[in-house]
Structures are given as structure tokens and as C-alpha cells.
Tab-separated table of C-alpha atoms in Angstrom:
chain	number	residue	atom	x	y	z
G	1	MET	CA	-2.334	16.523	6.679
G	2	ILE	CA	-2.313	14.129	9.777
G	3	TYR	CA	0.209	12.045	10.582
G	4	ARG	CA	0.174	8.709	12.907
G	5	ARG	CA	2.583	6.688	14.971
G	6	CYS	CA	3.629	3.693	12.954
G	7	GLY	CA	3.765	0.928	15.677
G	8	LYS	CA	5.855	1.319	18.596
G	9	SER	CA	8.831	3.322	16.492
G	10	GLY	CA	9.859	6.572	16.172
G	11	LEU	CA	8.504	6.818	12.466
G	12	VAL	CA	5.049	9.130	11.610
G	13	LEU	CA	3.429	8.350	8.580
G	14	PRO	CA	0.971	10.575	6.553
G	15	LEU	CA	-2.751	9.178	6.965
G	16	LEU	CA	-2.924	8.838	3.371
G	17	SER	CA	0.261	7.429	1.188
G	18	LEU	CA	0.522	7.201	-2.442
G	19	GLY	CA	0.820	3.863	-4.114
G	20	LEU	CA	2.652	3.638	-7.366
G	21	TRP	CA	1.480	-0.205	-8.334
G	22	HIS	CA	-0.569	1.315	-11.342
G	23	ASN	CA	-0.153	4.535	-13.301
G	24	PHE	CA	3.549	5.075	-13.112
G	25	GLY	CA	4.932	2.302	-15.801
G	26	ASP	CA	6.719	3.087	-18.876
G	27	VAL	CA	2.765	2.752	-20.594
G	28	ASP	CA	1.599	5.718	-18.803
G	29	THR	CA	2.280	9.385	-18.982
G	30	LEU	CA	5.393	10.435	-17.098
G	31	ASP	CA	4.169	13.914	-16.821
G	32	ASN	CA	0.568	12.979	-15.247
G	33	GLY	CA	2.801	10.928	-12.921
G	34	LYS	CA	4.778	13.885	-11.966
G	35	GLN	CA	1.521	16.177	-11.510
G	36	MET	CA	0.444	13.283	-8.947
G	37	LEU	CA	3.790	13.417	-6.934
G	38	HIS	CA	3.842	16.898	-7.046
G	39	THR	CA	0.279	17.339	-5.266
G	40	ALA	CA	0.994	14.656	-2.987
G	41	PHE	CA	3.882	16.265	-1.764
G	42	ASP	CA	2.162	19.686	-1.801
G	43	ASN	CA	-0.377	18.355	0.353
G	44	GLY	CA	1.694	16.798	3.106
G	45	ILE	CA	1.803	13.077	1.405
G	46	THR	CA	5.451	12.459	2.356
G	47	HIS	CA	5.239	8.777	1.740
G	48	PHE	CA	5.859	7.073	-1.811
G	49	ASP	CA	4.747	3.199	-2.129
G	50	LEU	CA	6.640	1.328	-4.537
G	51	ALA	CA	7.942	-2.628	-5.319
G	52	ASN	CA	10.327	-3.966	-7.871
G	53	ASN	CA	7.938	-5.349	-10.170
G	54	TYR	CA	5.308	-2.201	-10.478
G	55	GLY	CA	4.841	-1.031	-14.251
G	56	PRO	CA	4.192	-2.639	-16.475
G	57	PRO	CA	6.872	-3.571	-17.569
G	58	PRO	CA	8.073	-4.400	-14.501
G	59	GLY	CA	10.929	-2.041	-12.835
G	60	SER	CA	9.512	0.896	-14.552
G	61	ALA	CA	7.617	2.402	-11.950
G	62	GLU	CA	10.877	2.767	-9.879
G	63	SER	CA	13.035	3.813	-13.116
G	64	ASN	CA	10.067	6.858	-13.789
G	65	PHE	CA	10.101	7.473	-10.049
G	66	GLY	CA	13.957	7.948	-9.978
G	67	LYS	CA	13.448	10.309	-13.177
G	68	ILE	CA	10.767	12.611	-11.159
G	69	LEU	CA	12.751	12.267	-8.292
G	70	LYS	CA	16.055	13.712	-9.823
G	71	SER	CA	14.051	16.476	-11.299
G	72	SER	CA	11.781	17.599	-8.406
G	73	PHE	CA	12.442	15.994	-5.084
G	74	LEU	CA	16.237	15.746	-4.416
G	75	PRO	CA	16.212	18.660	-2.319
G	76	TYR	CA	13.435	17.284	0.025
G	77	ARG	CA	14.947	13.626	0.222
G	78	ASP	CA	15.097	13.865	3.908
G	79	GLU	CA	11.204	14.871	4.097
G	80	LEU	CA	10.272	11.738	2.029
G	81	ILE	CA	9.451	8.511	3.356
G	82	ILE	CA	10.246	5.980	-0.008
G	83	SER	CA	9.675	2.198	0.098
G	84	THR	CA	9.887	-0.881	-2.106
G	85	LYS	CA	9.413	-3.938	-2.113
G	86	ALA	CA	10.197	-7.791	-3.510
G	87	GLY	CA	8.626	-11.051	-3.494
G	88	TYR	CA	6.987	-11.601	-6.700
G	89	LYS	CA	8.436	-12.598	-10.055
G	90	MET	CA	10.834	-10.121	-11.416
G	91	TRP	CA	13.432	-11.575	-13.628
G	92	PRO	CA	13.827	-15.014	-15.245
G	93	GLY	CA	15.496	-17.908	-13.700
G	94	PRO	CA	15.635	-19.524	-10.317
G	95	TYR	CA	16.633	-16.266	-8.458
G	96	GLY	CA	14.180	-13.845	-9.426
G	97	GLU	CA	11.170	-14.327	-7.187
G	98	TRP	CA	10.222	-15.321	-3.671
G	99	GLY	CA	12.638	-15.151	-0.512
G	100	SER	CA	15.843	-16.112	-0.795
G	101	LYS	CA	18.966	-14.024	0.306
G	102	LYS	CA	19.967	-13.917	-3.003
G	103	TYR	CA	16.816	-12.346	-4.395
G	104	LEU	CA	16.122	-10.142	-1.879
G	105	VAL	CA	19.518	-8.700	-1.521
G	106	SER	CA	20.307	-8.443	-5.666
G	107	SER	CA	16.482	-6.891	-6.077
G	108	LEU	CA	17.266	-4.069	-3.509
G	109	ASP	CA	20.507	-3.268	-5.015
G	110	GLN	CA	18.433	-3.155	-8.571
G	111	SER	CA	15.412	-0.971	-7.111
G	112	LEU	CA	18.258	1.425	-5.727
G	113	LYS	CA	19.753	1.695	-9.114
G	114	ARG	CA	16.311	2.643	-10.753
G	115	MET	CA	15.611	4.923	-8.187
G	116	GLY	CA	18.911	6.855	-8.168
G	117	LEU	CA	19.116	6.313	-4.614
G	118	ASP	CA	21.635	5.153	-1.737
G	119	TYR	CA	18.843	3.743	0.603
G	120	VAL	CA	15.145	3.248	0.895
G	121	ASP	CA	13.104	4.284	4.112
G	122	VAL	CA	11.340	1.198	4.117
G	123	PHE	CA	12.039	-2.418	2.531
G	124	TYR	CA	9.382	-4.970	2.421
G	125	HIS	CA	9.215	-8.744	1.920
G	126	HIS	CA	6.311	-8.707	-0.713
G	127	ARG	CA	4.685	-12.039	0.067
G	128	PRO	CA	5.554	-15.315	2.653
G	129	ASP	CA	7.492	-18.048	0.702
G	130	PRO	CA	6.357	-21.592	1.664
G	131	ASN	CA	9.847	-23.210	0.448
G	132	THR	CA	12.258	-20.291	2.041
G	133	PRO	CA	13.054	-20.820	5.700
G	134	LEU	CA	11.402	-17.639	7.372
G	135	GLU	CA	14.749	-17.336	9.181
G	136	GLU	CA	16.646	-17.061	5.992
G	137	THR	CA	14.127	-14.274	4.732
G	138	MET	CA	14.219	-12.313	8.268
G	139	SER	CA	18.042	-12.388	8.008
G	140	ALA	CA	18.129	-10.758	4.848
G	141	LEU	CA	16.018	-8.312	5.842
G	142	ASP	CA	18.145	-7.631	8.946
G	143	LEU	CA	21.244	-7.732	6.344
G	144	ILE	CA	19.623	-5.095	4.193
G	145	VAL	CA	19.585	-2.615	7.251
G	146	ARG	CA	22.919	-3.439	8.752
G	147	GLN	CA	24.384	-2.581	5.076
G	148	GLY	CA	22.546	0.828	5.214
G	149	LYS	CA	20.146	0.115	2.202
G	150	ALA	CA	16.857	0.292	4.306
G	151	LEU	CA	16.325	2.088	7.365
G	152	TYR	CA	13.523	0.043	8.148
G	153	VAL	CA	11.622	-3.301	6.999
G	154	GLY	CA	8.564	-4.645	6.938
G	155	ILE	CA	6.455	-7.633	5.524
G	156	SER	CA	3.234	-7.542	3.321
G	157	ASN	CA	0.654	-9.937	2.455
G	158	TYR	CA	1.662	-12.277	5.575
G	159	SER	CA	-1.204	-14.290	7.944
G	160	ALA	CA	-1.239	-13.380	11.350
G	161	THR	CA	0.613	-16.800	12.159
G	162	GLU	CA	3.582	-16.072	9.802
G	163	THR	CA	3.722	-12.299	10.972
G	164	GLN	CA	3.962	-13.341	14.660
G	165	ARG	CA	6.829	-15.781	13.817
G	166	ALA	CA	8.731	-13.172	11.605
G	167	ALA	CA	8.320	-10.616	14.153
G	168	GLU	CA	10.126	-12.938	16.745
G	169	ILE	CA	12.620	-13.529	14.484
G	170	LEU	CA	13.476	-9.839	13.671
G	171	LYS	CA	13.272	-8.994	17.337
G	172	THR	CA	16.077	-11.917	17.750
G	173	LEU	CA	18.066	-10.184	15.169
G	174	GLY	CA	17.995	-6.865	16.770
G	175	THR	CA	16.188	-5.172	13.536
G	176	PRO	CA	12.219	-4.893	14.614
G	177	CYS	CA	9.638	-5.290	12.136
G	178	LEU	CA	8.304	-1.878	11.358
G	179	ILE	CA	5.266	-2.361	9.531
G	180	HIS	CA	2.637	-4.867	7.750
G	181	GLN	CA	1.088	-4.151	4.271
G	182	PRO	CA	-1.920	-6.202	3.793
G	183	ARG	CA	-4.924	-5.829	1.292
G	184	TYR	CA	-7.768	-4.249	3.353
G	185	SER	CA	-11.143	-2.980	2.647
G	186	MET	CA	-14.774	-2.867	3.665
G	187	LEU	CA	-15.461	-5.547	1.419
G	188	ASP	CA	-12.193	-7.301	2.135
G	189	ARG	CA	-11.858	-7.802	6.180
G	190	TRP	CA	-9.460	-10.677	6.518
G	191	VAL	CA	-7.035	-8.636	8.669
G	192	GLU	CA	-9.825	-8.628	11.488
G	193	ASP	CA	-9.563	-12.253	11.808
G	194	GLY	CA	-6.275	-12.341	14.246
G	195	LEU	CA	-3.762	-9.861	11.856
G	196	LEU	CA	-4.574	-6.590	13.663
G	197	ASP	CA	-4.219	-7.931	17.137
G	198	VAL	CA	-1.111	-9.782	16.110
G	199	LEU	CA	0.044	-5.900	15.064
G	200	GLU	CA	-1.129	-4.250	17.972
G	201	GLN	CA	0.639	-6.821	20.465
G	202	GLU	CA	3.930	-6.718	18.495
G	203	GLY	CA	4.049	-2.869	18.269
G	204	ILE	CA	3.891	-2.887	14.295
G	205	GLY	CA	1.943	-0.446	12.318
G	206	ALA	CA	-0.294	-1.238	9.491
G	207	ILE	CA	-0.568	0.287	6.070
G	208	ALA	CA	-3.712	-0.935	4.202
G	209	PHE	CA	-3.776	-1.281	0.216
G	210	SER	CA	-6.488	-1.798	-2.067
G	211	PRO	CA	-8.675	0.451	0.080
G	212	LEU	CA	-11.452	0.790	-2.388
G	213	ALA	CA	-11.235	-2.675	-3.661
G	214	GLN	CA	-10.052	-1.783	-7.072
G	215	GLY	CA	-12.148	0.965	-7.819
G	216	LEU	CA	-15.522	-1.164	-6.549
G	217	LEU	CA	-15.960	1.265	-3.450
G	218	SER	CA	-16.565	4.252	-5.725
G	219	ASP	CA	-19.254	5.432	-7.490
G	220	LYS	CA	-17.674	4.327	-10.656
G	221	TYR	CA	-19.718	0.927	-11.240
G	222	ILE	CA	-23.190	2.077	-9.672
G	223	LYS	CA	-24.735	2.192	-12.955
G	224	GLY	CA	-22.643	-0.692	-14.966
G	225	ILE	CA	-19.178	-0.935	-15.938
G	226	PRO	CA	-17.847	2.045	-17.631
G	227	LYS	CA	-15.741	1.714	-20.691
G	228	ASN	CA	-11.732	2.220	-19.549
G	229	SER	CA	-12.607	0.952	-16.088
G	230	ARG	CA	-10.529	-1.621	-14.578
G	231	ALA	CA	-13.584	-4.217	-14.885
G	232	SER	CA	-13.705	-3.168	-18.669
G	233	LYS	CA	-10.326	-4.322	-19.105
G	234	ALA	CA	-9.261	-8.406	-20.135
G	235	THR	CA	-6.129	-8.047	-17.619
G	236	GLY	CA	-6.301	-6.644	-14.233
G	237	PHE	CA	-6.996	-7.875	-10.919
G	238	LEU	CA	-10.823	-6.624	-10.880
G	239	GLN	CA	-12.674	-8.709	-13.557
G	240	LYS	CA	-16.139	-7.825	-14.780
G	241	GLU	CA	-17.309	-11.310	-12.731
G	242	HIS	CA	-16.045	-9.379	-9.587
G	243	VAL	CA	-19.294	-6.895	-10.286
G	244	THR	CA	-21.764	-8.817	-8.560
G	245	PRO	CA	-25.390	-7.819	-8.036
G	246	GLU	CA	-24.649	-8.730	-4.115
G	247	ILE	CA	-21.796	-6.232	-4.165
G	248	MET	CA	-23.243	-3.856	-5.982
G	249	ASP	CA	-26.454	-3.851	-3.331
G	250	LYS	CA	-24.156	-3.203	-0.841
G	251	VAL	CA	-22.224	-0.479	-2.659
G	252	VAL	CA	-25.571	1.497	-3.335
G	253	ARG	CA	-26.336	1.040	0.100
G	254	LEU	CA	-22.617	2.584	1.175
G	255	ASN	CA	-22.947	5.464	-1.225
G	256	ALA	CA	-26.523	6.445	0.655
G	257	ILE	CA	-24.433	6.626	3.939
G	258	ALA	CA	-21.505	8.603	2.199
G	259	GLU	CA	-24.203	11.430	0.677
G	260	SER	CA	-25.823	11.710	4.122
G	261	ARG	CA	-22.064	12.398	5.327
G	262	ASN	CA	-21.462	14.670	2.304
G	263	GLN	CA	-18.577	12.396	1.372
G	264	SER	CA	-17.900	10.461	-1.880
G	265	LEU	CA	-18.015	6.752	-1.225
G	266	ALA	CA	-14.422	6.390	-1.889
G	267	GLN	CA	-13.783	8.975	0.888
G	268	LEU	CA	-16.094	6.853	3.279
G	269	ALA	CA	-14.388	3.772	2.710
G	270	ILE	CA	-11.014	5.477	3.328
G	271	ALA	CA	-12.301	6.939	6.593
G	272	TRP	CA	-13.844	4.117	7.714
G	273	LEU	CA	-10.417	2.010	7.527
G	274	LEU	CA	-8.767	4.969	9.292
G	275	LYS	CA	-11.275	4.626	12.176
G	276	ASP	CA	-9.171	2.022	13.729
G	277	ASP	CA	-6.051	3.647	15.058
G	278	ARG	CA	-4.258	0.201	14.402
G	279	ILE	CA	-3.909	1.683	10.337
G	280	THR	CA	-1.038	4.051	10.448
G	281	SER	CA	-1.824	4.796	6.903
G	282	VAL	CA	-4.238	4.079	4.016
G	283	LEU	CA	-2.177	3.935	0.380
G	284	VAL	CA	-4.264	5.283	-2.505
G	285	GLY	CA	-3.514	4.487	-5.915
G	286	VAL	CA	-4.819	7.269	-8.304
G	287	SER	CA	-4.907	8.091	-12.099
G	288	THR	CA	-5.181	11.635	-12.142
G	289	LYS	CA	-4.153	14.985	-9.702
G	290	SER	CA	-7.978	15.544	-9.378
G	291	GLN	CA	-8.678	12.261	-8.254
G	292	LEU	CA	-5.855	12.202	-5.657
G	293	LEU	CA	-7.468	15.741	-4.295
G	294	GLU	CA	-10.907	14.079	-3.774
G	295	ASN	CA	-9.358	11.137	-1.524
G	296	LEU	CA	-7.563	14.074	0.179
G	297	LYS	CA	-11.058	15.391	1.020
G	298	THR	CA	-11.580	12.258	3.351
G	299	LEU	CA	-9.495	14.256	6.104
G	300	ASN	CA	-12.405	16.795	6.307
G	301	ASN	CA	-14.797	13.904	8.040
G	302	LEU	CA	-12.839	11.018	9.848
G	303	GLU	CA	-15.495	10.690	12.436
G	304	PHE	CA	-18.362	8.237	12.528
G	305	SER	CA	-21.335	8.247	14.785
G	306	ASP	CA	-22.754	4.838	16.487
G	307	SER	CA	-25.674	4.813	14.332
G	308	GLU	CA	-23.466	5.259	11.144
G	309	LEU	CA	-20.976	2.415	12.240
G	310	LYS	CA	-24.308	0.329	13.009
G	311	ALA	CA	-25.437	1.058	9.713
G	312	ILE	CA	-22.723	0.289	7.905
G	313	ALA	CA	-21.664	-3.079	9.924
G	314	SER	CA	-25.175	-4.517	8.863
G	315	ILE	CA	-24.702	-3.423	5.174
G	316	LEU	CA	-21.306	-5.327	5.146
């Protein structure tokens, strides 16, 4: 594993981190989750990323992670970076989502209980709240660090302008913003329009989620939509209508470049994100141990020639 410094901080993160957004809920097999976590840690992935609402049902990924933590990882707690988030709807009523101090403090208390932890390493506000003053949300993050419930704080899904403002507020409170978690892939490049520049200027790390665009940047859909794939299900973030001929044309051409590099398309997509040293880490979500081991092979070829970068740019 290779580790990269997270912005201007004392923390380093592995180039690949394991996300528990999918495949760790009560609808999933606990032993499979355990195998994936063991494989990750045995290969130097020290960072496990959760959120209060991961499951399904919401909360169950944290509870299941807590069980595996207790049985496997407690002796290694000081070698792990564990993160969680709050911002999306978690419980009924007016205090169960968004960005109030009430919600963020309560949510982290619940998360710590579910995971059996005294503190998390990183706590994120999961999405901007248009109706709560940013000062309140950021002061909640500052309070959480001062209470010892999180060592560092971050934000997710914030625009460049919102990030700049949040970073300024946190700086004045004395609790710097460590990291931003944006959606970023070859097919979804919004962060390049200002956000990465703000992160660099403010000394904030970045960890990309959905690096494979929910599986589109794999060879899974090249010959159509397979049964049991994400796009074949009625629910979820990737729907059949997202698998367009225009996107699949790009995918086929990118796959040819990947093959010329002796990589899978997924490995190419992850390496392409990591070519920018402002990206501290890439979050991978996997459903099997073998899938994770395939993703780890990305580290064998992270360099791009100028001609490869030009070819990729023309496709995108």
C-alpha cells in the first residue's frame, strides 16, 4: 500500500480506502463483509468509511461494522482510520436530518453506540443544509472535536464556494477542515470546476467516492446489462436509462486503453483519479473479496504517458 498526506495535516491515508455504503447492511451476509474488511486491512487499507444511514436498513452498516470490529479489529484500533457522517434522513421528525447542531451531535452519539467506539477518526457533514446557518453546522463539528468524539472533521458534497466558506469558519473556530468527500469519476468531473483548486489552496485533502460511476466504469456493462447488476434493479442510484449508447461508446474506448496498459477498466478509472496528487485517497465499494483484490492491483500501474492522457481526454 502507498499512503498519501491528507492536505496540510499530520494524517496520511491509503491510496485506496474501503467504503461501506453498500454490502454491509442487514440485507447482506455478515461473513462476506468480514472477509472484505480482513482482506482490506491485510493489504494495508487502514481507512474504513461509513455513514449513519448506510445499510439498508439505515444504521445497519455501522452495527455490523461494530460486530466485526469487536471480533477482529479491537487490538488494531490505533492502526485504523474510521469515519462516519450525518446529513441525510436518519430518523423521523424534525431533528433527524440536515445540519443542525441538535442532529449532528445526536447522530454521532448514535453512531458511536452502534459501532461500540469512544470516538471516530473523521466525522463529516454529509451534505450542505440550505436552511441552517453554516456557522451553526461548523460549530457543531468544532464542538464534536472538543468533546473528543472525533479527532478530525470533514465535509461531503459541498460546492467550491460552500467549501471555501466552511473552511474559513472552521479555521476561526480552531478546528481545521481535514478532508472533503466528493463524487468524482472519469464520467463525473464537476470537482475540476473550482473545488479541487479550493482544496489545494486551503490545504484540505480529498477522497473520491463513486470512482467507477456506480459500476459503469467496469467491463460489466460492455455487452449489455447483466442480471443482478446495479442497473438491473428497480431501486438504487444506477438505473437502466443511465447506460446510454453515448456512455457505452466511451466505456468501450476507455476499456481498449486499459487493455493496452494490462489493466482492467476499473483499475484504469481508479489510477486516473490518483494521477492528481490533490486526491488523497479513492473510496472503493466492493461486493466480494476477489473484487477488492482486483482493485488493489491498480497500485501496480499508476503512471500515465502523455499520449495515454491525451487519448483519455479526447474520449472524455
